[in-house]
Short mmCIF file of C-alpha atoms and ligand atoms in Angstrom, two decimals:
data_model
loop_
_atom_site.label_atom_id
_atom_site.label_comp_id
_atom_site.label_asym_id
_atom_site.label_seq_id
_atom_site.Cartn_x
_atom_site.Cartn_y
_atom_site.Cartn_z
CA UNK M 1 -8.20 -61.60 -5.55
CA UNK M 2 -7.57 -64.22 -8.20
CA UNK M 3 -4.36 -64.71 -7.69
CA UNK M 4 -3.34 -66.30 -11.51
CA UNK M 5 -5.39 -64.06 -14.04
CA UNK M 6 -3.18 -61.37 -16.09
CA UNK M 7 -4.54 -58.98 -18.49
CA UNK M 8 -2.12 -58.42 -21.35
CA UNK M 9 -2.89 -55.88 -23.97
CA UNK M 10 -1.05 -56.23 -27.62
CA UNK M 11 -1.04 -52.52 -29.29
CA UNK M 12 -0.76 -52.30 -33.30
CA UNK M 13 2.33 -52.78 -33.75
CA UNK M 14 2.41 -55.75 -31.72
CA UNK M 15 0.07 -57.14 -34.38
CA UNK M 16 1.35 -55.13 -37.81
CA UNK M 17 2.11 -58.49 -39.94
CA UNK M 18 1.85 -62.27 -40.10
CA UNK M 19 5.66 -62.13 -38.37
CA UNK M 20 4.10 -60.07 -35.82
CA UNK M 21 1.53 -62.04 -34.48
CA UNK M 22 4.03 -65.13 -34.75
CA UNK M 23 5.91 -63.00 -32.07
CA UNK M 24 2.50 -62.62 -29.96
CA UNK M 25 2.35 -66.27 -30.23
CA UNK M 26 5.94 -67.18 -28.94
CA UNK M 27 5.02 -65.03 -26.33
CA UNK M 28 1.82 -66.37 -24.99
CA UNK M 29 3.66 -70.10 -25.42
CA UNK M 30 5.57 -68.84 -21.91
CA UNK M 31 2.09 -67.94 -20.24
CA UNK M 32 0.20 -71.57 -20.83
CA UNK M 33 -0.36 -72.04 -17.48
CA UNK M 34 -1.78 -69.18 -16.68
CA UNK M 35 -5.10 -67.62 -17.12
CA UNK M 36 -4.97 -64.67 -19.68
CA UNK M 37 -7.32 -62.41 -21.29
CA UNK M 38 -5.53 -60.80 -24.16
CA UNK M 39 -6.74 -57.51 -25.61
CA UNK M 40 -5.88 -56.78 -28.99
CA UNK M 41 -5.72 -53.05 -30.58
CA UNK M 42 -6.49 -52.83 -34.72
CA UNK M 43 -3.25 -53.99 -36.65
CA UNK M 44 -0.62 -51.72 -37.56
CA UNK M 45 -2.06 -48.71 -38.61
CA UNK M 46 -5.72 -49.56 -39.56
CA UNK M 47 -7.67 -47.63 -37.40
CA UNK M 48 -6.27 -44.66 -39.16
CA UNK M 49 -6.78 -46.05 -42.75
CA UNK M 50 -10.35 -46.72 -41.66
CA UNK M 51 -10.55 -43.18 -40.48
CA UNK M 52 -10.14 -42.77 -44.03
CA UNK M 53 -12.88 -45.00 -45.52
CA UNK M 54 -15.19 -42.60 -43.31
CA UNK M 55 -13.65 -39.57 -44.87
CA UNK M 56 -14.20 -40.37 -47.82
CA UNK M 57 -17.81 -41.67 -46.94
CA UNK M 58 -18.54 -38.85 -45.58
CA UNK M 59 -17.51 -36.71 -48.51
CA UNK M 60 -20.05 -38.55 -50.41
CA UNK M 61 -17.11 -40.05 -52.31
CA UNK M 62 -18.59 -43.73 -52.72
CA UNK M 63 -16.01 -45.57 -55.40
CA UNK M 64 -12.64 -44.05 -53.01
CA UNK M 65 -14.44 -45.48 -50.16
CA UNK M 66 -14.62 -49.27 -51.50
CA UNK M 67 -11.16 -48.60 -52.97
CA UNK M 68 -9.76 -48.06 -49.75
CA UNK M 69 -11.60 -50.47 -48.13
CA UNK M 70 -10.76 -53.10 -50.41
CA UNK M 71 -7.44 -52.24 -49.69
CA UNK M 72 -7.87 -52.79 -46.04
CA UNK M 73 -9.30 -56.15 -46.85
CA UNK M 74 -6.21 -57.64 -48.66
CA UNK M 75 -3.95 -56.30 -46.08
CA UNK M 76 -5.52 -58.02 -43.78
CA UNK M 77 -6.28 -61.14 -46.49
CA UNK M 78 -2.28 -61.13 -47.11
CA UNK M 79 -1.60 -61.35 -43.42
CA UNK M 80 -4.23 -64.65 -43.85
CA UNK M 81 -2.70 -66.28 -46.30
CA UNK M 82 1.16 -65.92 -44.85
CA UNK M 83 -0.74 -67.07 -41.08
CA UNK M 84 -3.00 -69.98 -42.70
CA UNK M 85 -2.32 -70.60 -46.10
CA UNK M 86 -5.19 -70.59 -48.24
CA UNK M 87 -7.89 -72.86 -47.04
CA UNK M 88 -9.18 -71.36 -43.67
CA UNK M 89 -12.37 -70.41 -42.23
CA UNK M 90 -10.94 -67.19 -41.39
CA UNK M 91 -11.72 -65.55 -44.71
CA UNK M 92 -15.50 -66.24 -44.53
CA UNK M 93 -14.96 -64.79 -40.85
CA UNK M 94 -13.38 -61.52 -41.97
CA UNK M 95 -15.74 -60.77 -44.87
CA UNK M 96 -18.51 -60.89 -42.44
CA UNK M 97 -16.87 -58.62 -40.13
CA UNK M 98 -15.63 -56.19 -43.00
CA UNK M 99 -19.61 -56.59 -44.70
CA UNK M 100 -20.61 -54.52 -42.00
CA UNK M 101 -18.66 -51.52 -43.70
CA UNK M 102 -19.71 -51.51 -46.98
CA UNK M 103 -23.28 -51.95 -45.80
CA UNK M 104 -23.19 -48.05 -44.57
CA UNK M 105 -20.68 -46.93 -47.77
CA UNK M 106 -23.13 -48.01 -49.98
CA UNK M 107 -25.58 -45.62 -48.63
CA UNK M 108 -25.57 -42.24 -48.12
CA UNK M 109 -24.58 -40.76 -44.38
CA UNK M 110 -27.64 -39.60 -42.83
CA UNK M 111 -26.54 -40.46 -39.21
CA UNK M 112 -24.08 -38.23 -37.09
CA UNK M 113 -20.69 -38.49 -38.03
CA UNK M 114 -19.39 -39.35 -34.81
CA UNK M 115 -21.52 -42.59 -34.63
CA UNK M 116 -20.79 -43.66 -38.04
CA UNK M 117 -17.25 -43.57 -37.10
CA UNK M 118 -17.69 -46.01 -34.26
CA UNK M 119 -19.54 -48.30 -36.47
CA UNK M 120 -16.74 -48.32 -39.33
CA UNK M 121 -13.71 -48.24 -36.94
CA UNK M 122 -14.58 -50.14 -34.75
CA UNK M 123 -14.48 -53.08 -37.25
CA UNK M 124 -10.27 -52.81 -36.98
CA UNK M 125 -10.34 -54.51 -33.81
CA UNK M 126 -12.71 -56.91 -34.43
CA UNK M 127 -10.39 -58.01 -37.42
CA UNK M 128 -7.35 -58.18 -35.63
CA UNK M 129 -9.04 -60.45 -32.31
CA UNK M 130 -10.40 -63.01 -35.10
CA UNK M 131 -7.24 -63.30 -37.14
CA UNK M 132 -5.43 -63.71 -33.86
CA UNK M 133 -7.69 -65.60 -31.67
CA UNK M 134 -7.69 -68.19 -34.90
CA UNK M 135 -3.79 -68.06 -34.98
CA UNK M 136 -3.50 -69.37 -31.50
CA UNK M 137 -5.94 -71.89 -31.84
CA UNK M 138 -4.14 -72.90 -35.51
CA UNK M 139 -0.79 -73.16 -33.45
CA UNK M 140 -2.88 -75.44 -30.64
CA UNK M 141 -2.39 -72.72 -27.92
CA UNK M 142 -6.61 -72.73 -27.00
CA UNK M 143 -8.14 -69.31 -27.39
CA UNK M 144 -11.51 -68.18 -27.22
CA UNK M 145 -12.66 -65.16 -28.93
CA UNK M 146 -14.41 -62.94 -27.06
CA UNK M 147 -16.93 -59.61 -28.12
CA UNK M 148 -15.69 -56.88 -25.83
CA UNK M 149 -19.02 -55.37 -26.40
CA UNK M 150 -20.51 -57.55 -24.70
CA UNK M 151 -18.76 -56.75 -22.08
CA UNK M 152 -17.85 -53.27 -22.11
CA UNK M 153 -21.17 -50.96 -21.79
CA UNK M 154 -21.09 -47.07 -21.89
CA UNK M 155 -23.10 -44.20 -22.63
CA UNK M 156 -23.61 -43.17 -26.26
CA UNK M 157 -20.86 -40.62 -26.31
CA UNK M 158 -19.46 -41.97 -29.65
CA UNK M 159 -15.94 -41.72 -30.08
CA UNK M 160 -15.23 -40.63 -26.75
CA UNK M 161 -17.53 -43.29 -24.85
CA UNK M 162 -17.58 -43.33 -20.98
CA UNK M 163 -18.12 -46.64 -19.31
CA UNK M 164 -20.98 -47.67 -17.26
CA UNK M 165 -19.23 -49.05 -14.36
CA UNK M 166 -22.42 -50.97 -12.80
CA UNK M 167 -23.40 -52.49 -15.68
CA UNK M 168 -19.86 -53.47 -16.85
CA UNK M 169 -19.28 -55.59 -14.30
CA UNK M 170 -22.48 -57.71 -14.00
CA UNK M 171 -21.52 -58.35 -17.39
CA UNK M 172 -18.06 -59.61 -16.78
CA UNK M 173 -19.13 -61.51 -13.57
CA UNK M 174 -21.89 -62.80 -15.75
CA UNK M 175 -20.09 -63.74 -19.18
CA UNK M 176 -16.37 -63.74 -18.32
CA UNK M 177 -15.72 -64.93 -15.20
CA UNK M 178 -17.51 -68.55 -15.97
CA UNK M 179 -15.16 -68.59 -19.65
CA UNK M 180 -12.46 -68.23 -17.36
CA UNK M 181 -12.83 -71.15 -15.69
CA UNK M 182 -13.19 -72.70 -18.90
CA UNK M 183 -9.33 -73.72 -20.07
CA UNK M 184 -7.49 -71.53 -22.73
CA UNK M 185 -6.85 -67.90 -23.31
CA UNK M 186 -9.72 -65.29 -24.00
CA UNK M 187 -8.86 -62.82 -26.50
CA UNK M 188 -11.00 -59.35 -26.83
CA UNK M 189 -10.42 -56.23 -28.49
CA UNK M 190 -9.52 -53.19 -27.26
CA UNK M 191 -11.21 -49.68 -27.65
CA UNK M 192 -14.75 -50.53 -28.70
CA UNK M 193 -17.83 -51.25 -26.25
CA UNK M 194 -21.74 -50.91 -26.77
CA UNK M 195 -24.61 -48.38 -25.55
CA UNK M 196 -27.56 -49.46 -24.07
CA UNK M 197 -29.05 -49.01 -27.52
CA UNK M 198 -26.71 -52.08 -28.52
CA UNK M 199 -24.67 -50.01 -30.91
CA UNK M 200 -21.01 -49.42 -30.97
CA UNK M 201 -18.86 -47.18 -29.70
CA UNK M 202 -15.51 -46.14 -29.14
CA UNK M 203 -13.38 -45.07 -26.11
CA UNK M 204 -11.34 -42.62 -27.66
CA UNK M 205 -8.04 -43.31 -30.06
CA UNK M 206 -5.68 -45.39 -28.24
CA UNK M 207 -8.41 -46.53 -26.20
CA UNK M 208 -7.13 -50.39 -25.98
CA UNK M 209 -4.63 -49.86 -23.09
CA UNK M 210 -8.08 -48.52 -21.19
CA UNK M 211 -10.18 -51.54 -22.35
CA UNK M 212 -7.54 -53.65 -20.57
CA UNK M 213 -8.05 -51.31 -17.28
CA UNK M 214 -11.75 -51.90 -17.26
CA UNK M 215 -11.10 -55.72 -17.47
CA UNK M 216 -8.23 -55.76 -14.81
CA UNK M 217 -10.56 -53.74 -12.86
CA UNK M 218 -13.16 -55.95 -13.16
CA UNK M 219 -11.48 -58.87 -12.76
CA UNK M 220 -9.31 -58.53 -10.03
CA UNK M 221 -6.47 -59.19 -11.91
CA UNK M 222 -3.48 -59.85 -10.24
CA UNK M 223 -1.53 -57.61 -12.76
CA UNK M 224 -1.88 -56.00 -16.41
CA UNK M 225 0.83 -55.51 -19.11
CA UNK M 226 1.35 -53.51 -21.65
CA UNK M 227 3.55 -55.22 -24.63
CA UNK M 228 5.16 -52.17 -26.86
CA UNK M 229 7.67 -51.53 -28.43
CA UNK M 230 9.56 -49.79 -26.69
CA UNK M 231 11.30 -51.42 -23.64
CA UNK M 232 9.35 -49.93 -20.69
CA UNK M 233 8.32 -46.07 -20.15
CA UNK M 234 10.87 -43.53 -20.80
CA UNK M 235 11.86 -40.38 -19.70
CA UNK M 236 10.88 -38.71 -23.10
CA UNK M 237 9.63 -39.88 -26.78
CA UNK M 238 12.96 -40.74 -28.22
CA UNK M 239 12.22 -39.45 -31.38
CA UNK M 240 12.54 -36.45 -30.03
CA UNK M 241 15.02 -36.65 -27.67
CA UNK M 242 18.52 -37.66 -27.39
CA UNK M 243 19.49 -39.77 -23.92
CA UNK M 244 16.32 -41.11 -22.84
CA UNK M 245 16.13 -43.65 -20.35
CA UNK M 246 13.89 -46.20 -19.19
CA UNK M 247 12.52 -45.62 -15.93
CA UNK M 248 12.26 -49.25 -13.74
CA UNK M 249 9.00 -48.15 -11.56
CA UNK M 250 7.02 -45.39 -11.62
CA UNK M 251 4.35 -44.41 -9.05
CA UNK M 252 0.60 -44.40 -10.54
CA UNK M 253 0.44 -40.77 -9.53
CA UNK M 254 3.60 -39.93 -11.92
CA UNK M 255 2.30 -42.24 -14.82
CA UNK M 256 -0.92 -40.49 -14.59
CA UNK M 257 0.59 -36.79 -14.34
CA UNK M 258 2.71 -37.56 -17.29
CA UNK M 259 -0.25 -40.03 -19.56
CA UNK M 260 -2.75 -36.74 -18.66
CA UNK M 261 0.09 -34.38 -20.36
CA UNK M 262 0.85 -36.20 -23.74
CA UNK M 263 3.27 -38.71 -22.64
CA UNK M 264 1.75 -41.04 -25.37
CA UNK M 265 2.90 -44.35 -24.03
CA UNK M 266 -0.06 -45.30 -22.09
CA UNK M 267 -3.56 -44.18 -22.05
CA UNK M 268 -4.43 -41.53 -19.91
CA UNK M 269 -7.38 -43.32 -18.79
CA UNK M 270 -5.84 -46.16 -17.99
CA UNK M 271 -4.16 -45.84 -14.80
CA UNK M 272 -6.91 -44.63 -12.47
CA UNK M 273 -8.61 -48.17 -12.28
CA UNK M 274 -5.50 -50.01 -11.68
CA UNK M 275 -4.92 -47.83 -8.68
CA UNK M 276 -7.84 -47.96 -7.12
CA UNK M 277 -7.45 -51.66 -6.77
CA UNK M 278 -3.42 -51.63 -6.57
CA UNK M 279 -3.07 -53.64 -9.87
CA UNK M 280 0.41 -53.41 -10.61
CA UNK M 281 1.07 -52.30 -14.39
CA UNK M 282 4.00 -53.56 -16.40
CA UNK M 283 4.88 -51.80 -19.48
CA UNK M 284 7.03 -54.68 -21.19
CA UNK M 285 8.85 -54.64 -24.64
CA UNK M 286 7.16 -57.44 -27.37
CA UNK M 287 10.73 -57.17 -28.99
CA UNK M 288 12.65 -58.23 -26.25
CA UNK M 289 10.04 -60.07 -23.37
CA UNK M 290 12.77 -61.00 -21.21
CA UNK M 291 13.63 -57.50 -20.44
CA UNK M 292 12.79 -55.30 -17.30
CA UNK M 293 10.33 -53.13 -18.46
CA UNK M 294 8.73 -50.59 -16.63
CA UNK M 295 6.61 -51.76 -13.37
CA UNK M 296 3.91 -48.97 -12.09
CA UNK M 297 2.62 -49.50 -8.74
CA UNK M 298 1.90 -46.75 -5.59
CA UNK M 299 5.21 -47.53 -3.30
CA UNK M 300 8.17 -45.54 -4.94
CA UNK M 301 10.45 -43.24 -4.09
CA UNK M 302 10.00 -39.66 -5.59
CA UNK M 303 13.25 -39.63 -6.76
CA UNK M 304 12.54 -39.15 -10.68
CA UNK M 305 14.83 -37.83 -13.36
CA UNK M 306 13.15 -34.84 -15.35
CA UNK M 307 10.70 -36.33 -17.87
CA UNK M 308 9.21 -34.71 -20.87
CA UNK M 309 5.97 -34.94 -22.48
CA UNK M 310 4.61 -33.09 -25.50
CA UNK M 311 1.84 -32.83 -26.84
CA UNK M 312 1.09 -31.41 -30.44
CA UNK M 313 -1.52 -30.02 -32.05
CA UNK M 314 -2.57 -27.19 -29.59
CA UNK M 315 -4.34 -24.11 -29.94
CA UNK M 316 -4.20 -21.11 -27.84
CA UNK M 317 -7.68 -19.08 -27.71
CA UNK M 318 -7.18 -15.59 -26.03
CA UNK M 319 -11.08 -14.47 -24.74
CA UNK M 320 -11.81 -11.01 -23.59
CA UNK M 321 -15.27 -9.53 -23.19
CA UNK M 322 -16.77 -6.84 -26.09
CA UNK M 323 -17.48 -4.45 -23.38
CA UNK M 324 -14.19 -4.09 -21.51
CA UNK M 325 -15.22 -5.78 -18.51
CA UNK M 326 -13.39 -7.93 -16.28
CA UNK M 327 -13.81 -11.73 -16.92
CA UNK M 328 -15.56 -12.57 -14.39
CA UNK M 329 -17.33 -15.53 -12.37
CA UNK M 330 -20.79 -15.54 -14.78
CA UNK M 331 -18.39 -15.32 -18.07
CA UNK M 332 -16.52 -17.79 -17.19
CA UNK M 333 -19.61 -19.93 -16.59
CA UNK M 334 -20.50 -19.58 -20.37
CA UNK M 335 -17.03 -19.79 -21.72
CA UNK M 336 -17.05 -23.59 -19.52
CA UNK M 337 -20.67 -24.24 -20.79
CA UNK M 338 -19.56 -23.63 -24.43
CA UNK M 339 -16.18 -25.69 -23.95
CA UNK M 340 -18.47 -28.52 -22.76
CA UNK M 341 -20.50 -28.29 -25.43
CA UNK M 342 -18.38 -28.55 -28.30
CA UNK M 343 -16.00 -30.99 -26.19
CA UNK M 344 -12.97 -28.67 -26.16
CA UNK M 345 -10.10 -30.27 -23.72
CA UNK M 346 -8.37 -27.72 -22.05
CA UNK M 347 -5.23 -28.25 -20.97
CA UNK M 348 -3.85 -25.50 -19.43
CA UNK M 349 -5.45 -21.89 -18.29
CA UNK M 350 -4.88 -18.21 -17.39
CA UNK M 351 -7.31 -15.52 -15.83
CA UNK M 352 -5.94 -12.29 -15.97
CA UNK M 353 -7.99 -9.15 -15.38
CA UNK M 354 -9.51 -8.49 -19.11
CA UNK M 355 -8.55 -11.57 -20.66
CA UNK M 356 -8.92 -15.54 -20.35
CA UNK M 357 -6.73 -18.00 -22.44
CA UNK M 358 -6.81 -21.35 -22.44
CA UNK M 359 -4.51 -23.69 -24.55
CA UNK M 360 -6.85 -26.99 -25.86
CA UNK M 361 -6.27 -29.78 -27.98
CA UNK M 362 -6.98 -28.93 -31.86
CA UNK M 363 -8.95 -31.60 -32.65
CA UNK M 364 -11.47 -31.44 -35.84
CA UNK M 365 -13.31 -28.40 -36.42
CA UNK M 366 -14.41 -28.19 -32.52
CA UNK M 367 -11.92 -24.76 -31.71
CA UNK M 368 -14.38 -23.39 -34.48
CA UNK M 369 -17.45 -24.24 -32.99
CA UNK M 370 -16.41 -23.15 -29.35
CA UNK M 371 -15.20 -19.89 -31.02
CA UNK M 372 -18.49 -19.23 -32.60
CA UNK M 373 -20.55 -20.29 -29.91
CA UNK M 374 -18.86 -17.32 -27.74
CA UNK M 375 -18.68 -14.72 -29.98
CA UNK M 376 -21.29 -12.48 -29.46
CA UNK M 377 -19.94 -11.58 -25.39
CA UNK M 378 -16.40 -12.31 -26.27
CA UNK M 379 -13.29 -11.07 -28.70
CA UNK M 380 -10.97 -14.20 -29.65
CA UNK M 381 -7.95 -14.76 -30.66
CA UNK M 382 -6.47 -17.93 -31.82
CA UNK M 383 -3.19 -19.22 -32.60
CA UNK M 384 -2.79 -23.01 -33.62
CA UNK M 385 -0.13 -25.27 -34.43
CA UNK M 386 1.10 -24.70 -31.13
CA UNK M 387 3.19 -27.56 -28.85
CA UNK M 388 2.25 -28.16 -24.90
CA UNK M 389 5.29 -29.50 -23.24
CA UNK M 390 5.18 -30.68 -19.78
CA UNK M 391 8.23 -31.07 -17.88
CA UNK M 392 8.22 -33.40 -14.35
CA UNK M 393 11.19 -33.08 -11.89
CA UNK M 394 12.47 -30.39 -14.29
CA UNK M 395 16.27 -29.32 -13.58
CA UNK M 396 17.90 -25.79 -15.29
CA UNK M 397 19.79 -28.11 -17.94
CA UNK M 398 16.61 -29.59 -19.29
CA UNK M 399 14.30 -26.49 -18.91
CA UNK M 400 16.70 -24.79 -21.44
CA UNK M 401 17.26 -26.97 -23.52
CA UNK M 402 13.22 -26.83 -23.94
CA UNK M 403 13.25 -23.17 -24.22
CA UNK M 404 16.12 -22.89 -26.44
CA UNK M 405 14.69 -21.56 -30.27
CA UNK M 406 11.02 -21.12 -29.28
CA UNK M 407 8.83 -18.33 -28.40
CA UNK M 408 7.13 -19.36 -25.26
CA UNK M 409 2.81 -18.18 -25.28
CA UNK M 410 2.03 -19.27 -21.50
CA UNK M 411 3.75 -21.01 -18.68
CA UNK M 412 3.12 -21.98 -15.29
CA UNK M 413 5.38 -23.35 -12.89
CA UNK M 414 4.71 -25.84 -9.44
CA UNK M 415 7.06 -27.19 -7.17
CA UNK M 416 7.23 -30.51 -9.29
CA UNK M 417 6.17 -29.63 -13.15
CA UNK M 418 6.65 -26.71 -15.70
CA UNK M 419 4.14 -26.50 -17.98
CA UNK M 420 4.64 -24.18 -21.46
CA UNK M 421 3.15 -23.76 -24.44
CA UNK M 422 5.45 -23.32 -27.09
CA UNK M 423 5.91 -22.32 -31.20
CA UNK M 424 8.81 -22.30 -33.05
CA UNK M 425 10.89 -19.22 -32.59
CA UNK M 426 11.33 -17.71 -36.00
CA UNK M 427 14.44 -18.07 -38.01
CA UNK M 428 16.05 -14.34 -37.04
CA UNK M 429 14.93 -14.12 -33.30
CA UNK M 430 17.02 -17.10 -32.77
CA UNK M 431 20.39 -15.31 -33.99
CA UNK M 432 21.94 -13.47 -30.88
N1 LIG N 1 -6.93 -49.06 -32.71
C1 LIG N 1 -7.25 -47.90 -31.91
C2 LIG N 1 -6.35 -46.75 -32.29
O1 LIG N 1 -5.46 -46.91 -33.10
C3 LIG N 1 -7.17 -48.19 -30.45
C4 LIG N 1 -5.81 -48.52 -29.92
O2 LIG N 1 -4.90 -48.81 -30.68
O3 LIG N 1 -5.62 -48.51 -28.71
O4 LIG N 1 -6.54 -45.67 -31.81
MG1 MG N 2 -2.42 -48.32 -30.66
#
């Protein structure tokens, strides 16, 4: 164990505008003495305004792909100028990192979609660790900027990357651990890493909070925190819901359960590697650092409040076989095989004697392809738009207040978690 090295992750909104970052900063001015590596997501909402770039790239739609790219630029520019004023290196820095993009928008997209992506989103990340690795270093806090993927190596799964454990860590024994010992902070991005092939790739939206599990993970860390904006994790989104509160400690098990289930405050993938070395997690607010927060670690009592999690965007795909037979052991086989194939998530299922229905997350065109790639053995029926709401330590009060105006499609109940996937009841079931 090293006793003194934190990983601290800083999300999008940590990093939205110049005032932003000036927060990160005052922040990291507490944490001088201490070794840091600071992983930084895209600012504000880039990743998803690159998302569009590719869209329109993708569409063949060359002149709205540089407009919206140049529009990405001078946010990021803006930010600059407030940050540095007008003579910096970091504009010379940023156009080489942004060149990158228009190199593949000025040609047309031959290459999968799903690699192209990496390559142009990717570039949100590496914007953000250069504006802020430069900020630190502009406000004499010593920061070295670091290329997570060089670090971070996994298959060529793009978008959805897995790591390569083995190889992951000879390369942070071998690159990170001696800039350690060097003095000052390193700052990486989150979310991207490199196949073999030495391209980029992605670990999935949100993906940061996981980059900063790898590193902990690899490092030994002697903790990880997560700085949000919200003041720790809470017993439900509070956009949605009325009387949330913030839960002090939470077991990795429960933070997992709920992550898994659409509680979007962490990562799903995150927690796994901090347990399996005991790395406590703190999930801290960037608004107010002084507060609590959340802590997760393994020793706590099960003595939980009921906590909601929903997730949107589902779709509910009812299978039954042409001929009237049972679905059995070989059909499900194929229906898995196809779901594999055309990387369907399923998050809940039923097996009943002449149907199958699963409830997955609605993402792109894939329900399509899954549909299609069944359809010759197997009737479907689909219904979309469709919430999944997970309920842990559920009491009567809160279960109804779920239920209350919606038309419930499948449920399943355990000693600790109801699980239901839910539409809007219409207007006129709802009266009496
Ligand atoms: N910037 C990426 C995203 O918005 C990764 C992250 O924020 O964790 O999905
Ligand atoms: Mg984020």
């Amino acid at each position: 164990m090293n006793p003194t090295l934190k990983v601290f992750k800083f999300g999008g909104a940590s990093v939205k505008d110049a005032d932003a970052i000036r927060n990160v900063a005052n922040i990291l001015q507490q944490y001088q003495e201490e070794k840091l590596v600071i992983v930084v997501s895209a600012m504000g909402k880039t990743t998803n305004a690159l998302e569009e770039i590719l869209k329109a790239h993708a569409k063949g739609k060359m002149e709205e792909a540089k407009t919206l790219l140049t529009k990405t630029k001078q946010a990021h520019y803006d930010i600059c100028l407030n940050l540095f004023g007008e003579a910096h290196e970091i504009y010379d820095t940023l156009n080489d990192v942004f060149v990158e993009i228009e190199w593949v928008i000025e040609e047309e997209m031959i290459d999968p979609y799903d690699y192209v992506y990496d390559q142009i989103v990717s570039v949100g990340e590496l914007a953000s660790t250069k504006i802020v690795a430069a900020y630190l270093n502009h406000i004499g806090l010593k920061a070295h900027w670091q290329d997570a993927r060089d670090l971070i190596l996994t298959d060529n799964l793009y978008r959805e990357a897995w790591v390569q454990w083995t190889e992951t860590q000879e390369n942070i024994d071998r690159i990170l651990k001696p800039q350690l010992k060097q003095e000052g902070f390193v700052v990486t991005q989150g979310f991207i890493g490199s196949s073999s092939e030495n391209f980029t790739t992605t670990l999935g939206r949100e993906g940061s909070d996981y980059s900063a599990a790898i590193l902990s993970f690899c490092l030994d860390a002697e903790s990880m925190s997560i700085w949000k904006d919200v003041p720790g994790v809470l017993t439900a989104d509070p956009r949605l819901f009325k009387n949330v509160t913030k839960l002090d400690r939470l077991s990795y098990r429960e933070a997992i359960e709920m992550t898994y289930y659409g509680a979007k405050v962490i990562h799903p993938k995150t927690i796994k590697p901090l347990q399996n070395k005991s790395i406590p997690l703190y999930v801290k607010s960037f608004i107010d650092p002084e507060g609590s927060g959340t802590c997760i670690a393994a020793d706590v009592d099960d003595l939980y409040p009921p906590m909601i999690a929903i997730e949107k965007d589902q779709a509910l795909v009812r299978i039954s076989t042409r001929d009237f037979s049972f679905v059995a052991e070989q059909h499900l086989k194929h229906i898995f095989e196809q779901a594999a194939t055309h990387r369907l998530q399923i998050n809940m299922m039923q097996n009943t004697a002449i149907s199958f229905v699963i409830c997955v997350n609605d993402i792109d065109d894939r329900v399509e392809r899954f549909m299609e790639g069944i359809q010759e053995a197997y009737q479907t029926v689909l219904e979309r738009g469709l919430e999944l709401v997970t309920i842990r330590h559920y009491n009567k009060p809160t279960l109804k207040s779920l239920q209350d105006g919606k038309v419930i499609l499948l449920d399943e109940r355990s000693r600790n978690t109801v699980q239901m996937v839910t539409k809007t009841a219409p207007v006129l079931e709802r009266i009496g």
